[in-house]
Amino acid sequence: KFKSYCLYINVLAIGNTEKAMEQLYHLLKSLGEDINPNTINAPMAMVDFSSLKQMLGGARKDVLLQLPPMTDRNKLMAMKLMAMLVLYYNQQLTHLSGYFSCKMIRMSIQHGHCEDTVFALSVFACATMNFLGDTNEAASLAKCALSMSRLYNSEQLIPRIYSRIYGGVLCFTQPMATSLPPMLKA
């Protein structure tokens, strides 16, 4: 039933992204994640983003690789829905894309990692590069996301994460020739 809802929302988003996002918030609420996007402003999102960046700074991000897999079905579904919100907000170029990637990473720290944690990390790495200009930390986060992606044998992860990791971060920190093969694979 959940996969059907996700498919319905993706189809709905083709014609009406706002309506699709309303449905996502409704589903999140039923999963125990009552989020009102109107209460999240850009400064608030930036504070959350900066505190998470500081928490994961240096070698501390390796703790993510040592987390157990997420097993709570409601949290797994919430992560999937928030990943969809990240994509939709990313298209709109709003602060909410970064906010939800932070929320997903924090949920993973509390409840374990899943495939969508890898996506959230790749978005967070890209945002660290683009909004904070912290090239070294962004590259370190991107490499952490790549390491975590190896825990999941999922071809669907490749387009979602490689475009951000190689196209948004690592192409600035290593020779372009090393980024091209993964970008072509994505």
PDB file of N, CA and C in Angstrom, residues 19-123:
ATOM      1  N   LYS A  19       0.254  19.967  -4.497  1.00  0.00           N
ATOM      2  CA  LYS A  19      -0.718  18.962  -4.050  1.00  0.00           C
ATOM      3  C   LYS A  19       0.015  17.685  -3.602  1.00  0.00           C
ATOM      4  N   ALA A  20       1.035  17.312  -4.347  1.00  0.00           N
ATOM      5  CA  ALA A  20       1.828  16.133  -3.976  1.00  0.00           C
ATOM      6  C   ALA A  20       2.494  16.342  -2.618  1.00  0.00           C
ATOM      7  N   MET A  21       3.009  17.539  -2.394  1.00  0.00           N
ATOM      8  CA  MET A  21       3.660  17.827  -1.121  1.00  0.00           C
ATOM      9  C   MET A  21       2.657  17.826   0.031  1.00  0.00           C
ATOM     10  N   GLU A  22       1.459  18.302  -0.208  1.00  0.00           N
ATOM     11  CA  GLU A  22       0.408  18.239   0.813  1.00  0.00           C
ATOM     12  C   GLU A  22       0.146  16.786   1.210  1.00  0.00           C
ATOM     13  N   GLN A  23       0.095  15.918   0.217  1.00  0.00           N
ATOM     14  CA  GLN A  23      -0.123  14.495   0.486  1.00  0.00           C
ATOM     15  C   GLN A  23       1.045  13.910   1.298  1.00  0.00           C
ATOM     16  N   LEU A  24       2.257  14.327   0.985  1.00  0.00           N
ATOM     17  CA  LEU A  24       3.418  13.849   1.731  1.00  0.00           C
ATOM     18  C   LEU A  24       3.339  14.269   3.191  1.00  0.00           C
ATOM     19  N   TYR A  25       2.980  15.509   3.440  1.00  0.00           N
ATOM     20  CA  TYR A  25       2.849  15.982   4.821  1.00  0.00           C
ATOM     21  C   TYR A  25       1.742  15.232   5.558  1.00  0.00           C
ATOM     22  N   HIS A  26       0.662  14.941   4.863  1.00  0.00           N
ATOM     23  CA  HIS A  26      -0.435  14.176   5.463  1.00  0.00           C
ATOM     24  C   HIS A  26       0.045  12.774   5.850  1.00  0.00           C
ATOM     25  N   LEU A  27       0.765  12.125   4.943  1.00  0.00           N
ATOM     26  CA  LEU A  27       1.288  10.789   5.241  1.00  0.00           C
ATOM     27  C   LEU A  27       2.321  10.825   6.364  1.00  0.00           C
ATOM     28  N   LEU A  28       3.181  11.845   6.354  1.00  0.00           N
ATOM     29  CA  LEU A  28       4.175  11.967   7.426  1.00  0.00           C
ATOM     30  C   LEU A  28       3.501  12.110   8.787  1.00  0.00           C
ATOM     31  N   LYS A  29       2.433  12.892   8.819  1.00  0.00           N
ATOM     32  CA  LYS A  29       1.702  13.069  10.077  1.00  0.00           C
ATOM     33  C   LYS A  29       1.162  11.738  10.576  1.00  0.00           C
ATOM     34  N   SER A  30       0.644  10.917   9.670  1.00  0.00           N
ATOM     35  CA  SER A  30       0.113   9.610  10.080  1.00  0.00           C
ATOM     36  C   SER A  30       1.224   8.675  10.566  1.00  0.00           C
ATOM     37  N   LEU A  31       2.461   8.976  10.205  1.00  0.00           N
ATOM     38  CA  LEU A  31       3.609   8.180  10.650  1.00  0.00           C
ATOM     39  C   LEU A  31       4.260   8.754  11.912  1.00  0.00           C
ATOM     40  N   GLY A  32       3.658   9.812  12.456  1.00  0.00           N
ATOM     41  CA  GLY A  32       4.186  10.405  13.686  1.00  0.00           C
ATOM     42  C   GLY A  32       5.128  11.567  13.469  1.00  0.00           C
ATOM     43  N   GLU A  33       5.258  12.048  12.246  1.00  0.00           N
ATOM     44  CA  GLU A  33       6.132  13.180  11.921  1.00  0.00           C
ATOM     45  C   GLU A  33       5.262  14.367  11.525  1.00  0.00           C
ATOM     46  N   ASP A  34       4.782  15.098  12.505  1.00  0.00           N
ATOM     47  CA  ASP A  34       3.904  16.241  12.257  1.00  0.00           C
ATOM     48  C   ASP A  34       4.769  17.473  11.984  1.00  0.00           C
ATOM     49  N   ILE A  35       4.904  17.823  10.732  1.00  0.00           N
ATOM     50  CA  ILE A  35       5.789  18.914  10.304  1.00  0.00           C
ATOM     51  C   ILE A  35       4.960  19.969   9.582  1.00  0.00           C
ATOM     52  N   ASN A  36       5.083  21.187  10.030  1.00  0.00           N
ATOM     53  CA  ASN A  36       4.424  22.307   9.359  1.00  0.00           C
ATOM     54  C   ASN A  36       5.508  23.120   8.647  1.00  0.00           C
ATOM     55  N   PRO A  37       5.583  23.053   7.330  1.00  0.00           N
ATOM     56  CA  PRO A  37       6.662  23.756   6.626  1.00  0.00           C
ATOM     57  C   PRO A  37       6.585  25.272   6.758  1.00  0.00           C
ATOM     58  N   ASN A  38       5.424  25.791   7.098  1.00  0.00           N
ATOM     59  CA  ASN A  38       5.283  27.241   7.246  1.00  0.00           C
ATOM     60  C   ASN A  38       5.989  27.775   8.492  1.00  0.00           C
ATOM     61  N   THR A  39       6.332  26.895   9.414  1.00  0.00           N
ATOM     62  CA  THR A  39       7.019  27.321  10.632  1.00  0.00           C
ATOM     63  C   THR A  39       8.538  27.243  10.500  1.00  0.00           C
ATOM     64  N   ILE A  40       9.023  26.788   9.358  1.00  0.00           N
ATOM     65  CA  ILE A  40      10.464  26.611   9.155  1.00  0.00           C
ATOM     66  C   ILE A  40      10.966  27.711   8.228  1.00  0.00           C
ATOM     67  N   ASN A  41      11.655  28.679   8.801  1.00  0.00           N
ATOM     68  CA  ASN A  41      12.184  29.765   7.975  1.00  0.00           C
ATOM     69  C   ASN A  41      13.658  29.515   7.654  1.00  0.00           C
ATOM     70  N   ALA A  42      14.197  30.296   6.747  1.00  0.00           N
ATOM     71  CA  ALA A  42      15.574  30.089   6.280  1.00  0.00           C
ATOM     72  C   ALA A  42      16.601  30.221   7.405  1.00  0.00           C
ATOM     73  N   PRO A  43      16.519  31.250   8.281  1.00  0.00           N
ATOM     74  CA  PRO A  43      17.504  31.318   9.373  1.00  0.00           C
ATOM     75  C   PRO A  43      17.449  30.099  10.301  1.00  0.00           C
ATOM     76  N   MET A  44      16.249  29.619  10.583  1.00  0.00           N
ATOM     77  CA  MET A  44      16.094  28.445  11.430  1.00  0.00           C
ATOM     78  C   MET A  44      16.726  27.219  10.762  1.00  0.00           C
ATOM     79  N   ALA A  45      16.503  27.068   9.472  1.00  0.00           N
ATOM     80  CA  ALA A  45      17.087  25.943   8.734  1.00  0.00           C
ATOM     81  C   ALA A  45      18.609  26.053   8.715  1.00  0.00           C
ATOM     82  N   MET A  46      19.127  27.254   8.591  1.00  0.00           N
ATOM     83  CA  MET A  46      20.582  27.450   8.557  1.00  0.00           C
ATOM     84  C   MET A  46      21.220  27.117   9.909  1.00  0.00           C
ATOM     85  N   VAL A  47      20.557  27.456  10.993  1.00  0.00           N
ATOM     86  CA  VAL A  47      21.069  27.114  12.328  1.00  0.00           C
ATOM     87  C   VAL A  47      21.112  25.597  12.481  1.00  0.00           C
ATOM     88  N   ASP A  48      20.051  24.924  12.068  1.00  0.00           N
ATOM     89  CA  ASP A  48      19.998  23.462  12.143  1.00  0.00           C
ATOM     90  C   ASP A  48      21.097  22.849  11.277  1.00  0.00           C
ATOM     91  N   PHE A  49      21.257  23.386  10.083  1.00  0.00           N
ATOM     92  CA  PHE A  49      22.265  22.910   9.142  1.00  0.00           C
ATOM     93  C   PHE A  49      23.672  23.069   9.743  1.00  0.00           C
ATOM     94  N   SER A  50      23.943  24.254  10.289  1.00  0.00           N
ATOM     95  CA  SER A  50      25.268  24.532  10.860  1.00  0.00           C
ATOM     96  C   SER A  50      25.558  23.653  12.072  1.00  0.00           C
ATOM     97  N   SER A  51      24.542  23.419  12.914  1.00  0.00           N
ATOM     98  CA  SER A  51      24.780  22.584  14.098  1.00  0.00           C
ATOM     99  C   SER A  51      25.043  21.130  13.697  1.00  0.00           C
ATOM    100  N   LEU A  52      24.343  20.650  12.679  1.00  0.00           N
ATOM    101  CA  LEU A  52      24.592  19.287  12.210  1.00  0.00           C
ATOM    102  C   LEU A  52      25.982  19.194  11.569  1.00  0.00           C
ATOM    103  N   LYS A  53      26.360  20.206  10.812  1.00  0.00           N
ATOM    104  CA  LYS A  53      27.693  20.224  10.203  1.00  0.00           C
ATOM    105  C   LYS A  53      28.770  20.162  11.280  1.00  0.00           C
ATOM    106  N   GLN A  54      28.556  20.916  12.362  1.00  0.00           N
ATOM    107  CA  GLN A  54      29.519  20.906  13.457  1.00  0.00           C
ATOM    108  C   GLN A  54      29.532  19.544  14.152  1.00  0.00           C
ATOM    109  N   MET A  55      28.361  18.945  14.344  1.00  0.00           N
ATOM    110  CA  MET A  55      28.275  17.642  14.999  1.00  0.00           C
ATOM    111  C   MET A  55      28.982  16.563  14.177  1.00  0.00           C
ATOM    112  N   LEU A  56      28.904  16.658  12.849  1.00  0.00           N
ATOM    113  CA  LEU A  56      29.510  15.647  11.984  1.00  0.00           C
ATOM    114  C   LEU A  56      30.916  16.028  11.523  1.00  0.00           C
ATOM    115  N   GLY A  57      31.427  17.154  11.988  1.00  0.00           N
ATOM    116  CA  GLY A  57      32.717  17.659  11.524  1.00  0.00           C
ATOM    117  C   GLY A  57      33.879  16.724  11.801  1.00  0.00           C
ATOM    118  N   GLY A  58      34.890  16.833  10.970  1.00  0.00           N
ATOM    119  CA  GLY A  58      36.096  16.028  11.132  1.00  0.00           C
ATOM    120  C   GLY A  58      35.807  14.551  10.976  1.00  0.00           C
ATOM    121  N   ALA A  59      36.375  13.765  11.865  1.00  0.00           N
ATOM    122  CA  ALA A  59      36.225  12.304  11.789  1.00  0.00           C
ATOM    123  C   ALA A  59      34.926  11.817  12.426  1.00  0.00           C
ATOM    124  N   ARG A  60      34.151  12.718  13.034  1.00  0.00           N
ATOM    125  CA  ARG A  60      32.933  12.301  13.736  1.00  0.00           C
ATOM    126  C   ARG A  60      31.860  11.734  12.809  1.00  0.00           C
ATOM    127  N   LYS A  61      31.938  12.044  11.515  1.00  0.00           N
ATOM    128  CA  LYS A  61      30.917  11.516  10.591  1.00  0.00           C
ATOM    129  C   LYS A  61      31.040  10.013  10.412  1.00  0.00           C
ATOM    130  N   ASP A  62      32.194   9.453  10.769  1.00  0.00           N
ATOM    131  CA  ASP A  62      32.373   8.002  10.658  1.00  0.00           C
ATOM    132  C   ASP A  62      31.419   7.239  11.574  1.00  0.00           C
ATOM    133  N   VAL A  63      30.874   7.914  12.576  1.00  0.00           N
ATOM    134  CA  VAL A  63      29.898   7.279  13.462  1.00  0.00           C
ATOM    135  C   VAL A  63      28.666   6.844  12.667  1.00  0.00           C
ATOM    136  N   LEU A  64      28.368   7.534  11.584  1.00  0.00           N
ATOM    137  CA  LEU A  64      27.232   7.170  10.743  1.00  0.00           C
ATOM    138  C   LEU A  64      27.414   5.779  10.140  1.00  0.00           C
ATOM    139  N   LEU A  65      28.642   5.449   9.807  1.00  0.00           N
ATOM    140  CA  LEU A  65      28.925   4.146   9.194  1.00  0.00           C
ATOM    141  C   LEU A  65      28.805   3.008  10.208  1.00  0.00           C
ATOM    142  N   GLN A  66      28.878   3.359  11.487  1.00  0.00           N
ATOM    143  CA  GLN A  66      28.817   2.346  12.530  1.00  0.00           C
ATOM    144  C   GLN A  66      27.408   2.160  13.094  1.00  0.00           C
ATOM    145  N   LEU A  67      26.467   2.950  12.615  1.00  0.00           N
ATOM    146  CA  LEU A  67      25.088   2.823  13.082  1.00  0.00           C
ATOM    147  C   LEU A  67      24.482   1.510  12.605  1.00  0.00           C
ATOM    148  N   PRO A  68      23.551   0.987  13.364  1.00  0.00           N
ATOM    149  CA  PRO A  68      22.853  -0.214  12.894  1.00  0.00           C
ATOM    150  C   PRO A  68      21.857   0.162  11.798  1.00  0.00           C
ATOM    151  N   PRO A  69      21.403  -0.799  11.036  1.00  0.00           N
ATOM    152  CA  PRO A  69      20.365  -0.506  10.039  1.00  0.00           C
ATOM    153  C   PRO A  69      19.062  -0.093  10.729  1.00  0.00           C
ATOM    154  N   MET A  70      18.339   0.789  10.079  1.00  0.00           N
ATOM    155  CA  MET A  70      17.042   1.228  10.599  1.00  0.00           C
ATOM    156  C   MET A  70      16.052   0.069  10.431  1.00  0.00           C
ATOM    157  N   THR A  71      15.303  -0.228  11.489  1.00  0.00           N
ATOM    158  CA  THR A  71      14.347  -1.335  11.433  1.00  0.00           C
ATOM    159  C   THR A  71      12.901  -0.887  11.645  1.00  0.00           C
ATOM    160  N   ASP A  72      12.698   0.268  12.210  1.00  0.00           N
ATOM    161  CA  ASP A  72      11.345   0.775  12.475  1.00  0.00           C
ATOM    162  C   ASP A  72      10.667   1.104  11.137  1.00  0.00           C
ATOM    163  N   ARG A  73       9.599   0.374  10.816  1.00  0.00           N
ATOM    164  CA  ARG A  73       8.913   0.550   9.523  1.00  0.00           C
ATOM    165  C   ARG A  73       8.376   1.963   9.340  1.00  0.00           C
ATOM    166  N   ASN A  74       7.848   2.556  10.402  1.00  0.00           N
ATOM    167  CA  ASN A  74       7.335   3.922  10.292  1.00  0.00           C
ATOM    168  C   ASN A  74       8.448   4.911   9.977  1.00  0.00           C
ATOM    169  N   LYS A  75       9.600   4.725  10.596  1.00  0.00           N
ATOM    170  CA  LYS A  75      10.737   5.618  10.337  1.00  0.00           C
ATOM    171  C   LYS A  75      11.259   5.413   8.913  1.00  0.00           C
ATOM    172  N   LEU A  76      11.297   4.155   8.463  1.00  0.00           N
ATOM    173  CA  LEU A  76      11.734   3.882   7.087  1.00  0.00           C
ATOM    174  C   LEU A  76      10.808   4.554   6.078  1.00  0.00           C
ATOM    175  N   MET A  77       9.509   4.472   6.332  1.00  0.00           N
ATOM    176  CA  MET A  77       8.559   5.117   5.425  1.00  0.00           C
ATOM    177  C   MET A  77       8.685   6.636   5.505  1.00  0.00           C
ATOM    178  N   ALA A  78       8.883   7.173   6.714  1.00  0.00           N
ATOM    179  CA  ALA A  78       9.048   8.624   6.872  1.00  0.00           C
ATOM    180  C   ALA A  78      10.296   9.099   6.126  1.00  0.00           C
ATOM    181  N   MET A  79      11.356   8.323   6.190  1.00  0.00           N
ATOM    182  CA  MET A  79      12.584   8.687   5.467  1.00  0.00           C
ATOM    183  C   MET A  79      12.320   8.735   3.957  1.00  0.00           C
ATOM    184  N   LYS A  80      11.592   7.771   3.456  1.00  0.00           N
ATOM    185  CA  LYS A  80      11.276   7.728   2.021  1.00  0.00           C
ATOM    186  C   LYS A  80      10.451   8.957   1.618  1.00  0.00           C
ATOM    187  N   LEU A  81       9.479   9.313   2.440  1.00  0.00           N
ATOM    188  CA  LEU A  81       8.636  10.473   2.140  1.00  0.00           C
ATOM    189  C   LEU A  81       9.428  11.776   2.226  1.00  0.00           C
ATOM    190  N   MET A  82      10.300  11.877   3.226  1.00  0.00           N
ATOM    191  CA  MET A  82      11.118  13.093   3.334  1.00  0.00           C
ATOM    192  C   MET A  82      12.101  13.199   2.172  1.00  0.00           C
ATOM    193  N   ALA A  83      12.588  12.065   1.684  1.00  0.00           N
ATOM    194  CA  ALA A  83      13.475  12.098   0.515  1.00  0.00           C
ATOM    195  C   ALA A  83      12.731  12.665  -0.695  1.00  0.00           C
ATOM    196  N   MET A  84      11.455  12.331  -0.817  1.00  0.00           N
ATOM    197  CA  MET A  84      10.657  12.893  -1.905  1.00  0.00           C
ATOM    198  C   MET A  84      10.503  14.402  -1.721  1.00  0.00           C
ATOM    199  N   LEU A  85      10.278  14.836  -0.477  1.00  0.00           N
ATOM    200  CA  LEU A  85      10.171  16.276  -0.215  1.00  0.00           C
ATOM    201  C   LEU A  85      11.478  16.992  -0.569  1.00  0.00           C
ATOM    202  N   VAL A  86      12.609  16.366  -0.240  1.00  0.00           N
ATOM    203  CA  VAL A  86      13.909  16.965  -0.572  1.00  0.00           C
ATOM    204  C   VAL A  86      14.000  17.197  -2.078  1.00  0.00           C
ATOM    205  N   LEU A  87      13.600  16.215  -2.853  1.00  0.00           N
ATOM    206  CA  LEU A  87      13.642  16.365  -4.314  1.00  0.00           C
ATOM    207  C   LEU A  87      12.741  17.507  -4.788  1.00  0.00           C
ATOM    208  N   TYR A  88      11.528  17.562  -4.270  1.00  0.00           N
ATOM    209  CA  TYR A  88      10.588  18.602  -4.701  1.00  0.00           C
ATOM    210  C   TYR A  88      11.053  19.990  -4.268  1.00  0.00           C
ATOM    211  N   TYR A  89      11.546  20.092  -3.035  1.00  0.00           N
ATOM    212  CA  TYR A  89      12.039  21.395  -2.574  1.00  0.00           C
ATOM    213  C   TYR A  89      13.332  21.787  -3.283  1.00  0.00           C
ATOM    214  N   ASN A  90      14.117  20.800  -3.665  1.00  0.00           N
ATOM    215  CA  ASN A  90      15.338  21.083  -4.417  1.00  0.00           C
ATOM    216  C   ASN A  90      14.999  21.729  -5.762  1.00  0.00           C
ATOM    217  N   GLN A  91      13.919  21.271  -6.387  1.00  0.00           N
ATOM    218  CA  GLN A  91      13.474  21.861  -7.646  1.00  0.00           C
ATOM    219  C   GLN A  91      13.036  23.312  -7.448  1.00  0.00           C
ATOM    220  N   GLN A  92      12.490  23.598  -6.281  1.00  0.00           N
ATOM    221  CA  GLN A  92      12.018  24.947  -5.989  1.00  0.00           C
ATOM    222  C   GLN A  92      13.128  25.846  -5.440  1.00  0.00           C
ATOM    223  N   LEU A  93      14.294  25.263  -5.184  1.00  0.00           N
ATOM    224  CA  LEU A  93      15.447  25.995  -4.658  1.00  0.00           C
ATOM    225  C   LEU A  93      15.125  26.716  -3.349  1.00  0.00           C
ATOM    226  N   THR A  94      14.524  25.996  -2.397  1.00  0.00           N
ATOM    227  CA  THR A  94      14.222  26.586  -1.104  1.00  0.00           C
ATOM    228  C   THR A  94      15.104  25.987  -0.021  1.00  0.00           C
ATOM    229  N   HIS A  95      15.105  26.637   1.126  1.00  0.00           N
ATOM    230  CA  HIS A  95      15.868  26.182   2.282  1.00  0.00           C
ATOM    231  C   HIS A  95      15.327  24.861   2.850  1.00  0.00           C
ATOM    232  N   LEU A  96      14.107  24.507   2.485  1.00  0.00           N
ATOM    233  CA  LEU A  96      13.497  23.304   3.047  1.00  0.00           C
ATOM    234  C   LEU A  96      14.165  22.016   2.569  1.00  0.00           C
ATOM    235  N   SER A  97      14.805  22.052   1.414  1.00  0.00           N
ATOM    236  CA  SER A  97      15.549  20.884   0.948  1.00  0.00           C
ATOM    237  C   SER A  97      16.662  20.550   1.941  1.00  0.00           C
ATOM    238  N   GLY A  98      17.432  21.551   2.327  1.00  0.00           N
ATOM    239  CA  GLY A  98      18.498  21.352   3.315  1.00  0.00           C
ATOM    240  C   GLY A  98      17.954  20.979   4.679  1.00  0.00           C
ATOM    241  N   TYR A  99      16.838  21.604   5.056  1.00  0.00           N
ATOM    242  CA  TYR A  99      16.224  21.309   6.349  1.00  0.00           C
ATOM    243  C   TYR A  99      15.849  19.827   6.435  1.00  0.00           C
ATOM    244  N   PHE A 100      15.209  19.309   5.386  1.00  0.00           N
ATOM    245  CA  PHE A 100      14.781  17.918   5.429  1.00  0.00           C
ATOM    246  C   PHE A 100      15.957  16.949   5.337  1.00  0.00           C
ATOM    247  N   SER A 101      17.011  17.311   4.634  1.00  0.00           N
ATOM    248  CA  SER A 101      18.176  16.424   4.616  1.00  0.00           C
ATOM    249  C   SER A 101      18.777  16.341   6.025  1.00  0.00           C
ATOM    250  N   CYS A 102      18.800  17.466   6.738  1.00  0.00           N
ATOM    251  CA  CYS A 102      19.283  17.455   8.127  1.00  0.00           C
ATOM    252  C   CYS A 102      18.379  16.594   9.003  1.00  0.00           C
ATOM    253  N   LYS A 103      17.085  16.752   8.844  1.00  0.00           N
ATOM    254  CA  LYS A 103      16.124  15.980   9.641  1.00  0.00           C
ATOM    255  C   LYS A 103      16.305  14.483   9.385  1.00  0.00           C
ATOM    256  N   MET A 104      16.552  14.120   8.140  1.00  0.00           N
ATOM    257  CA  MET A 104      16.752  12.716   7.800  1.00  0.00           C
ATOM    258  C   MET A 104      18.030  12.167   8.435  1.00  0.00           C
ATOM    259  N   ILE A 105      19.093  12.966   8.428  1.00  0.00           N
ATOM    260  CA  ILE A 105      20.357  12.515   9.027  1.00  0.00           C
ATOM    261  C   ILE A 105      20.195  12.372  10.535  1.00  0.00           C
ATOM    262  N   ARG A 106      19.522  13.333  11.166  1.00  0.00           N
ATOM    263  CA  ARG A 106      19.287  13.239  12.612  1.00  0.00           C
ATOM    264  C   ARG A 106      18.434  12.012  12.955  1.00  0.00           C
ATOM    265  N   MET A 107      17.433  11.731  12.136  1.00  0.00           N
ATOM    266  CA  MET A 107      16.604  10.544  12.371  1.00  0.00           C
ATOM    267  C   MET A 107      17.452   9.283  12.237  1.00  0.00           C
ATOM    268  N   SER A 108      18.373   9.288  11.299  1.00  0.00           N
ATOM    269  CA  SER A 108      19.258   8.131  11.115  1.00  0.00           C
ATOM    270  C   SER A 108      20.184   7.954  12.309  1.00  0.00           C
ATOM    271  N   ILE A 109      20.667   9.050  12.856  1.00  0.00           N
ATOM    272  CA  ILE A 109      21.538   8.966  14.032  1.00  0.00           C
ATOM    273  C   ILE A 109      20.774   8.345  15.203  1.00  0.00           C
ATOM    274  N   GLN A 110      19.497   8.660  15.321  1.00  0.00           N
ATOM    275  CA  GLN A 110      18.690   8.133  16.418  1.00  0.00           C
ATOM    276  C   GLN A 110      18.177   6.718  16.179  1.00  0.00           C
ATOM    277  N   HIS A 111      17.864   6.376  14.927  1.00  0.00           N
ATOM    278  CA  HIS A 111      17.167   5.110  14.655  1.00  0.00           C
ATOM    279  C   HIS A 111      17.910   4.166  13.717  1.00  0.00           C
ATOM    280  N   GLY A 112      19.102   4.534  13.273  1.00  0.00           N
ATOM    281  CA  GLY A 112      19.857   3.690  12.357  1.00  0.00           C
ATOM    282  C   GLY A 112      19.771   4.198  10.926  1.00  0.00           C
ATOM    283  N   HIS A 113      20.640   3.674  10.064  1.00  0.00           N
ATOM    284  CA  HIS A 113      20.702   4.163   8.688  1.00  0.00           C
ATOM    285  C   HIS A 113      19.885   3.294   7.744  1.00  0.00           C
ATOM    286  N   CYS A 114      19.602   3.877   6.590  1.00  0.00           N
ATOM    287  CA  CYS A 114      18.888   3.176   5.520  1.00  0.00           C
ATOM    288  C   CYS A 114      19.352   3.784   4.193  1.00  0.00           C
ATOM    289  N   GLU A 115      18.821   3.300   3.087  1.00  0.00           N
ATOM    290  CA  GLU A 115      19.202   3.839   1.773  1.00  0.00           C
ATOM    291  C   GLU A 115      18.984   5.349   1.690  1.00  0.00           C
ATOM    292  N   ASP A 116      17.909   5.818   2.279  1.00  0.00           N
ATOM    293  CA  ASP A 116      17.610   7.244   2.194  1.00  0.00           C
ATOM    294  C   ASP A 116      18.571   8.091   3.021  1.00  0.00           C
ATOM    295  N   THR A 117      19.269   7.480   3.967  1.00  0.00           N
ATOM    296  CA  THR A 117      20.315   8.191   4.704  1.00  0.00           C
ATOM    297  C   THR A 117      21.437   8.569   3.737  1.00  0.00           C
ATOM    298  N   VAL A 118      21.754   7.670   2.833  1.00  0.00           N
ATOM    299  CA  VAL A 118      22.803   7.927   1.842  1.00  0.00           C
ATOM    300  C   VAL A 118      22.413   9.126   0.981  1.00  0.00           C
ATOM    301  N   PHE A 119      21.168   9.162   0.557  1.00  0.00           N
ATOM    302  CA  PHE A 119      20.673  10.295  -0.234  1.00  0.00           C
ATOM    303  C   PHE A 119      20.762  11.591   0.572  1.00  0.00           C
ATOM    304  N   ALA A 120      20.307  11.549   1.824  1.00  0.00           N
ATOM    305  CA  ALA A 120      20.344  12.744   2.677  1.00  0.00           C
ATOM    306  C   ALA A 120      21.783  13.239   2.864  1.00  0.00           C
ATOM    307  N   LEU A 121      22.706  12.321   3.047  1.00  0.00           N
ATOM    308  CA  LEU A 121      24.121  12.695   3.192  1.00  0.00           C
ATOM    309  C   LEU A 121      24.662  13.344   1.922  1.00  0.00           C
ATOM    310  N   SER A 122      24.268  12.830   0.778  1.00  0.00           N
ATOM    311  CA  SER A 122      24.755  13.408  -0.481  1.00  0.00           C
ATOM    312  C   SER A 122      24.187  14.815  -0.675  1.00  0.00           C
ATOM    313  N   VAL A 123      22.939  15.029  -0.312  1.00  0.00           N
ATOM    314  CA  VAL A 123      22.342  16.365  -0.387  1.00  0.00           C
ATOM    315  C   VAL A 123      23.047  17.299   0.595  1.00  0.00           C
TER     316      VAL A 123
END
